[in-house]
Amino acid sequence: KTLGIFKNHGYNFEVIPSESPKLTKAIPLKEMGRFRHEGVAFDLENGNVYQTEDRYKGLFYRFIPNEKKNLIKGGKLQALSFQDWRGIDTSNWDNENIVIGKKYRVKWIDLDNVDSHRDDLRIRGRAKGGATFTRGEGIFYSNGVTVFTATNGGRNKAGQIWKYTQNKFDDNGVIELLYESQDTDVLNLPDNIIIAPNGDILLCEDNRGRDRIVGIKSNGRIYYLASNALNNSEFAGLTFSPNGEILFVNIYDPTYTLAIKGPWDLL
């Protein structure tokens, strides 16, 4: 509530990085959708922005801006759908709808009334055929591939890793369930995710115990890079330096930023 006026929440805002800290005017990017935003990933070549939604039966979104790198100018919001199975529930909680490693053809669905005052964008999107994911969180884009986590997906509700590969020819592409945790001791509630310079997937767990930084090789082999020996707070903000030599990661509480040096080709 501000000056007696209630304001809607659930928008993206753009913050321009600068070496000289300054305030940025808070302008809601309403055409990117009003929902429970979690993560965003940018395809700088094409200008598309991919977004996750941290809800049970949330959608996976693509925003196509009217002007590249100028989000305030608006654009078109879409939801990912499976071409051969509209409105599919990908959680695998009750039915194993999704086969690990199988590639499913994608169709993007245009959404309307994206400034959703009733917080029903995901519901209307699914009614139009959008696929639902349970607690979409971490997301990362690299060279035509977007990976993201469904934090409590899978029969054991321990987490899923998804990979969307865009198609250069028809603008749709394919989606694949790369990994689904069958054992919380192996992987438990993945959150932040990146693709490392060597092609491995690195992710942070977010559970109520000792969280780890977990790696996944292209053949599906799991390995462990680090464990939080300080406390039970989560790792977050996983990212590499531009030269790919230093991995930065935060401990959420108390706030620490850690720098982990390679060599990463030995993993």
CSV table of C-alpha atoms in Angstrom, one decimal:
chain,number,residue,atom,x,y,z
A,1,LYS,CA,0.0,0.0,0.0
A,2,THR,CA,1.5,3.4,-1.1
A,3,LEU,CA,-0.2,6.7,-0.2
A,4,GLY,CA,-3.5,4.9,0.3
A,5,ILE,CA,-3.3,3.1,-3.1
A,6,PHE,CA,-2.8,-0.6,-3.4
A,7,LYS,CA,-0.4,-1.7,-6.2
A,8,ASN,CA,-0.2,-5.0,-8.0
A,9,HIS,CA,3.0,-7.0,-7.6
A,10,GLY,CA,4.5,-9.6,-9.8
A,11,TYR,CA,6.3,-7.6,-12.5
A,12,ASN,CA,9.8,-7.5,-13.9
A,13,PHE,CA,11.9,-4.4,-13.5
A,14,GLU,CA,15.1,-3.6,-15.4
A,15,VAL,CA,18.2,-2.5,-13.5
A,16,ILE,CA,21.1,-1.1,-15.6
A,17,PRO,CA,24.5,-2.2,-14.2
A,18,SER,CA,27.0,0.5,-13.5
A,19,GLU,CA,30.3,1.0,-11.7
A,20,SER,CA,28.8,4.1,-10.2
A,21,PRO,CA,25.8,3.0,-8.0
A,22,LYS,CA,22.7,5.0,-8.5
A,23,LEU,CA,18.9,4.6,-8.2
A,24,THR,CA,17.0,3.2,-11.1
A,25,LYS,CA,13.4,4.4,-11.8
A,26,ALA,CA,11.1,1.5,-11.0
A,27,ILE,CA,9.1,1.0,-14.2
A,28,PRO,CA,7.2,-2.3,-14.3
A,29,LEU,CA,7.6,-4.2,-17.5
A,30,LYS,CA,3.9,-5.2,-17.7
A,31,GLU,CA,4.0,-6.8,-21.2
A,32,MET,CA,6.4,-9.4,-19.8
A,33,GLY,CA,3.6,-10.7,-17.7
A,34,ARG,CA,2.3,-10.5,-14.2
A,35,PHE,CA,2.9,-13.7,-12.3
A,36,ARG,CA,5.2,-15.1,-9.7
A,37,HIS,CA,8.5,-14.5,-11.5
A,38,GLU,CA,11.5,-16.5,-10.6
A,39,GLY,CA,14.3,-16.5,-13.2
A,40,VAL,CA,15.0,-14.9,-16.6
A,41,ALA,CA,17.5,-15.8,-19.3
A,42,PHE,CA,18.4,-13.7,-22.3
A,43,ASP,CA,19.0,-14.8,-25.9
A,44,LEU,CA,21.0,-11.7,-26.8
A,45,GLU,CA,21.3,-12.7,-30.5
A,46,ASN,CA,17.6,-13.0,-31.1
A,47,GLY,CA,16.4,-10.7,-28.3
A,48,ASN,CA,14.1,-13.3,-26.7
A,49,VAL,CA,13.8,-13.5,-22.9
A,50,TYR,CA,12.9,-16.8,-21.2
A,51,GLN,CA,11.1,-16.8,-17.8
A,52,THR,CA,10.3,-19.4,-15.1
A,53,GLU,CA,7.4,-19.3,-12.7
A,54,ASP,CA,7.7,-20.5,-9.1
A,55,ARG,CA,4.3,-22.1,-8.8
A,56,TYR,CA,2.8,-25.6,-8.9
A,57,LYS,CA,1.5,-25.9,-12.5
A,58,GLY,CA,3.3,-22.7,-13.5
A,59,LEU,CA,4.2,-22.0,-17.2
A,60,PHE,CA,7.5,-21.6,-19.0
A,61,TYR,CA,7.4,-18.3,-20.8
A,62,ARG,CA,9.1,-16.6,-23.8
A,63,PHE,CA,9.0,-12.9,-24.3
A,64,ILE,CA,9.7,-11.5,-27.8
A,65,PRO,CA,10.5,-7.7,-27.4
A,66,ASN,CA,9.5,-5.2,-30.0
A,67,GLU,CA,13.0,-3.8,-29.9
A,68,LYS,CA,16.0,-6.0,-28.9
A,69,LYS,CA,17.6,-4.9,-25.6
A,70,ASN,CA,14.8,-2.3,-25.0
A,71,LEU,CA,12.2,-4.2,-22.9
A,72,ILE,CA,10.3,-1.1,-21.9
A,73,LYS,CA,9.0,-0.9,-25.5
A,74,GLY,CA,6.9,-4.0,-24.9
A,75,GLY,CA,6.5,-7.1,-27.0
A,76,LYS,CA,4.7,-10.5,-27.2
A,77,LEU,CA,4.5,-13.0,-24.3
A,78,GLN,CA,4.2,-16.7,-25.1
A,79,ALA,CA,3.9,-20.0,-23.2
A,80,LEU,CA,5.6,-23.3,-24.2
A,81,SER,CA,3.3,-26.1,-25.3
A,82,PHE,CA,4.1,-29.7,-26.4
A,83,GLN,CA,3.0,-30.1,-30.1
A,84,ASP,CA,1.6,-33.5,-29.5
A,85,TRP,CA,0.2,-33.1,-26.0
A,86,ARG,CA,-1.5,-29.8,-25.2
A,87,GLY,CA,-1.8,-28.7,-21.6
A,88,ILE,CA,0.5,-31.5,-20.3
A,89,ASP,CA,1.5,-31.7,-16.6
A,90,THR,CA,5.2,-32.4,-16.7
A,91,SER,CA,5.7,-32.9,-12.9
A,92,ASN,CA,5.5,-36.8,-13.1
A,93,TRP,CA,4.0,-36.7,-9.6
A,94,ASP,CA,1.0,-38.9,-10.3
A,95,ASN,CA,1.6,-40.1,-13.8
A,96,GLU,CA,5.0,-40.5,-15.6
A,97,ASN,CA,3.9,-38.4,-18.5
A,98,ILE,CA,7.5,-37.4,-19.4
A,99,VAL,CA,10.2,-39.9,-20.4
A,100,ILE,CA,13.7,-38.9,-19.3
A,101,GLY,CA,15.9,-38.2,-22.4
A,102,LYS,CA,13.1,-38.1,-24.9
A,103,LYS,CA,12.8,-35.0,-27.1
A,104,TYR,CA,9.4,-33.5,-27.5
A,105,ARG,CA,8.4,-31.0,-30.2
A,106,VAL,CA,7.4,-27.6,-28.9
A,107,LYS,CA,4.8,-25.1,-30.0
A,108,TRP,CA,4.8,-21.5,-28.6
A,109,ILE,CA,1.3,-20.1,-27.7
A,110,ASP,CA,0.6,-16.4,-27.7
A,111,LEU,CA,-0.9,-15.2,-24.4
A,112,ASP,CA,-3.4,-12.3,-24.0
A,113,ASN,CA,-4.3,-10.1,-21.0
A,114,VAL,CA,-0.8,-10.7,-19.7
A,115,ASP,CA,-1.1,-8.0,-17.0
A,116,SER,CA,-3.1,-10.5,-15.1
A,117,HIS,CA,-5.0,-8.7,-12.3
A,118,ARG,CA,-6.6,-12.0,-11.2
A,119,ASP,CA,-3.2,-13.8,-11.1
A,120,ASP,CA,-4.7,-16.4,-13.5
A,121,LEU,CA,-2.2,-16.2,-16.4
A,122,ARG,CA,-0.9,-19.7,-15.8
A,123,ILE,CA,-4.5,-21.0,-15.6
A,124,ARG,CA,-5.5,-19.4,-18.9
A,125,GLY,CA,-2.3,-20.3,-20.5
A,126,ARG,CA,-2.8,-24.0,-19.7
A,127,ALA,CA,-6.4,-23.8,-21.0
A,128,LYS,CA,-4.9,-22.7,-24.3
A,129,GLY,CA,-2.5,-25.7,-24.3
A,130,GLY,CA,0.5,-24.5,-22.3
A,131,ALA,CA,2.6,-27.2,-20.6
A,132,THR,CA,2.9,-26.8,-16.8
A,133,PHE,CA,6.0,-27.2,-14.7
A,134,THR,CA,6.1,-27.5,-10.9
A,135,ARG,CA,8.1,-24.7,-9.3
A,136,GLY,CA,10.2,-23.4,-12.3
A,137,GLU,CA,13.3,-21.7,-10.8
A,138,GLY,CA,16.8,-21.4,-12.0
A,139,ILE,CA,17.4,-20.8,-15.7
A,140,PHE,CA,20.3,-20.2,-18.1
A,141,TYR,CA,20.8,-19.6,-21.8
A,142,SER,CA,23.8,-20.4,-23.9
A,143,ASN,CA,24.2,-20.9,-27.7
A,144,GLY,CA,20.6,-21.8,-28.5
A,145,VAL,CA,20.0,-23.9,-25.4
A,146,THR,CA,18.0,-22.9,-22.3
A,147,VAL,CA,18.3,-25.1,-19.2
A,148,PHE,CA,16.0,-24.6,-16.2
A,149,THR,CA,15.0,-26.4,-13.0
A,150,ALA,CA,11.6,-27.6,-11.8
A,151,THR,CA,12.6,-27.6,-8.2
A,152,ASN,CA,10.2,-30.2,-6.8
A,153,GLY,CA,9.4,-32.1,-10.0
A,154,GLY,CA,9.5,-35.9,-10.3
A,155,ARG,CA,7.8,-38.7,-8.5
A,156,ASN,CA,9.9,-38.1,-5.4
A,157,LYS,CA,9.4,-34.4,-5.7
A,158,ALA,CA,13.2,-34.0,-5.5
A,159,GLY,CA,13.7,-32.0,-8.7
A,160,GLN,CA,13.9,-32.0,-12.5
A,161,ILE,CA,16.4,-30.5,-15.0
A,162,TRP,CA,14.9,-29.4,-18.3
A,163,LYS,CA,16.6,-28.5,-21.6
A,164,TYR,CA,14.9,-26.4,-24.4
A,165,THR,CA,16.7,-26.2,-27.7
A,166,GLN,CA,15.4,-23.7,-30.1
A,167,ASN,CA,15.0,-24.6,-33.8
A,168,LYS,CA,16.6,-22.2,-36.2
A,169,PHE,CA,14.1,-23.1,-39.0
A,170,ASP,CA,10.6,-23.0,-37.5
A,171,ASP,CA,11.1,-21.0,-34.3
A,172,ASN,CA,9.7,-23.8,-32.1
A,173,GLY,CA,12.4,-26.4,-31.2
A,174,VAL,CA,12.4,-29.3,-28.8
A,175,ILE,CA,12.3,-29.8,-25.0
A,176,GLU,CA,13.9,-32.7,-23.1
A,177,LEU,CA,13.8,-33.8,-19.5
A,178,LEU,CA,17.5,-34.2,-18.9
A,179,TYR,CA,17.5,-35.4,-15.4
A,180,GLU,CA,14.9,-36.4,-12.7
A,181,SER,CA,16.2,-37.0,-9.2
A,182,GLN,CA,15.2,-40.5,-7.8
A,183,ASP,CA,17.1,-40.0,-4.6
A,184,THR,CA,17.3,-36.9,-2.4
A,185,ASP,CA,20.8,-38.0,-1.3
A,186,VAL,CA,21.9,-37.7,-4.9
A,187,LEU,CA,20.1,-34.5,-5.8
A,188,ASN,CA,17.6,-32.6,-3.7
A,189,LEU,CA,15.6,-29.5,-4.8
A,190,PRO,CA,17.8,-27.9,-7.5
A,191,ASP,CA,17.4,-24.2,-7.8
A,192,ASN,CA,20.0,-21.9,-9.5
A,193,ILE,CA,21.5,-23.4,-12.7
A,194,ILE,CA,24.2,-22.5,-15.2
A,195,ILE,CA,26.1,-24.1,-18.1
A,196,ALA,CA,29.8,-24.1,-17.3
A,197,PRO,CA,32.4,-23.2,-19.9
A,198,ASN,CA,33.2,-27.0,-20.3
A,199,GLY,CA,29.6,-27.8,-21.1
A,200,ASP,CA,28.7,-29.3,-17.7
A,201,ILE,CA,25.5,-28.2,-15.9
A,202,LEU,CA,26.2,-26.7,-12.5
A,203,LEU,CA,23.3,-26.1,-10.0
A,204,CYS,CA,22.6,-25.1,-6.4
A,205,GLU,CA,20.4,-27.1,-4.1
A,206,ASP,CA,17.8,-25.4,-1.9
A,207,ASN,CA,16.6,-27.8,0.7
A,208,ARG,CA,16.5,-27.6,4.5
A,209,GLY,CA,19.8,-29.5,5.0
A,210,ARG,CA,23.3,-28.9,3.9
A,211,ASP,CA,23.1,-27.6,0.4
A,212,ARG,CA,25.6,-28.5,-2.3
A,213,ILE,CA,26.8,-27.3,-5.7
A,214,VAL,CA,26.1,-30.2,-8.0
A,215,GLY,CA,27.5,-30.9,-11.5
A,216,ILE,CA,26.0,-33.0,-14.2
A,217,LYS,CA,28.1,-34.3,-17.1
A,218,SER,CA,26.6,-34.7,-20.6
A,219,ASN,CA,26.4,-38.4,-20.0
A,220,GLY,CA,24.2,-37.8,-16.9
A,221,ARG,CA,27.0,-38.5,-14.4
A,222,ILE,CA,26.5,-36.6,-11.1
A,223,TYR,CA,29.4,-35.1,-9.2
A,224,TYR,CA,29.7,-32.7,-6.2
A,225,LEU,CA,31.7,-29.5,-6.4
A,226,ALA,CA,31.1,-28.0,-3.0
A,227,SER,CA,29.0,-28.4,0.2
A,228,ASN,CA,28.0,-25.6,2.5
A,229,ALA,CA,29.9,-26.5,5.7
A,230,LEU,CA,29.0,-23.1,7.3
A,231,ASN,CA,25.2,-23.6,7.9
A,232,ASN,CA,22.0,-24.8,6.3
A,233,SER,CA,21.5,-21.7,4.2
A,234,GLU,CA,21.2,-22.1,0.4
A,235,PHE,CA,23.8,-21.4,-2.3
A,236,ALA,CA,22.6,-18.8,-4.9
A,237,GLY,CA,23.7,-16.6,-7.7
A,238,LEU,CA,26.0,-19.2,-9.4
A,239,THR,CA,28.0,-17.6,-12.3
A,240,PHE,CA,31.4,-17.7,-14.0
A,241,SER,CA,33.8,-14.8,-14.6
A,242,PRO,CA,33.9,-13.6,-18.2
A,243,ASN,CA,37.1,-15.5,-18.8
A,244,GLY,CA,35.6,-18.7,-17.4
A,245,GLU,CA,38.3,-19.2,-14.8
A,246,ILE,CA,36.5,-18.2,-11.5
A,247,LEU,CA,33.1,-19.5,-10.3
A,248,PHE,CA,31.3,-17.1,-8.1
A,249,VAL,CA,28.5,-18.2,-5.7
A,250,ASN,CA,26.7,-16.6,-2.8
A,251,ILE,CA,25.6,-18.1,0.6
A,252,TYR,CA,22.2,-16.6,1.2
A,253,ASP,CA,22.4,-15.9,4.9
A,254,PRO,CA,24.7,-14.5,6.2
A,255,THR,CA,25.6,-12.9,2.9
A,256,TYR,CA,28.9,-14.2,1.6
A,257,THR,CA,30.2,-14.2,-2.0
A,258,LEU,CA,32.7,-17.0,-2.6
A,259,ALA,CA,35.2,-17.1,-5.5
A,260,ILE,CA,36.2,-20.7,-6.6
A,261,LYS,CA,39.1,-21.0,-9.0
A,262,GLY,CA,39.6,-23.9,-11.5
A,263,PRO,CA,41.1,-25.6,-13.5
A,264,TRP,CA,37.6,-26.6,-14.6
A,265,ASP,CA,38.8,-29.0,-17.4
A,266,LEU,CA,39.7,-31.6,-14.7
A,267,LEU,CA,36.1,-32.1,-13.6
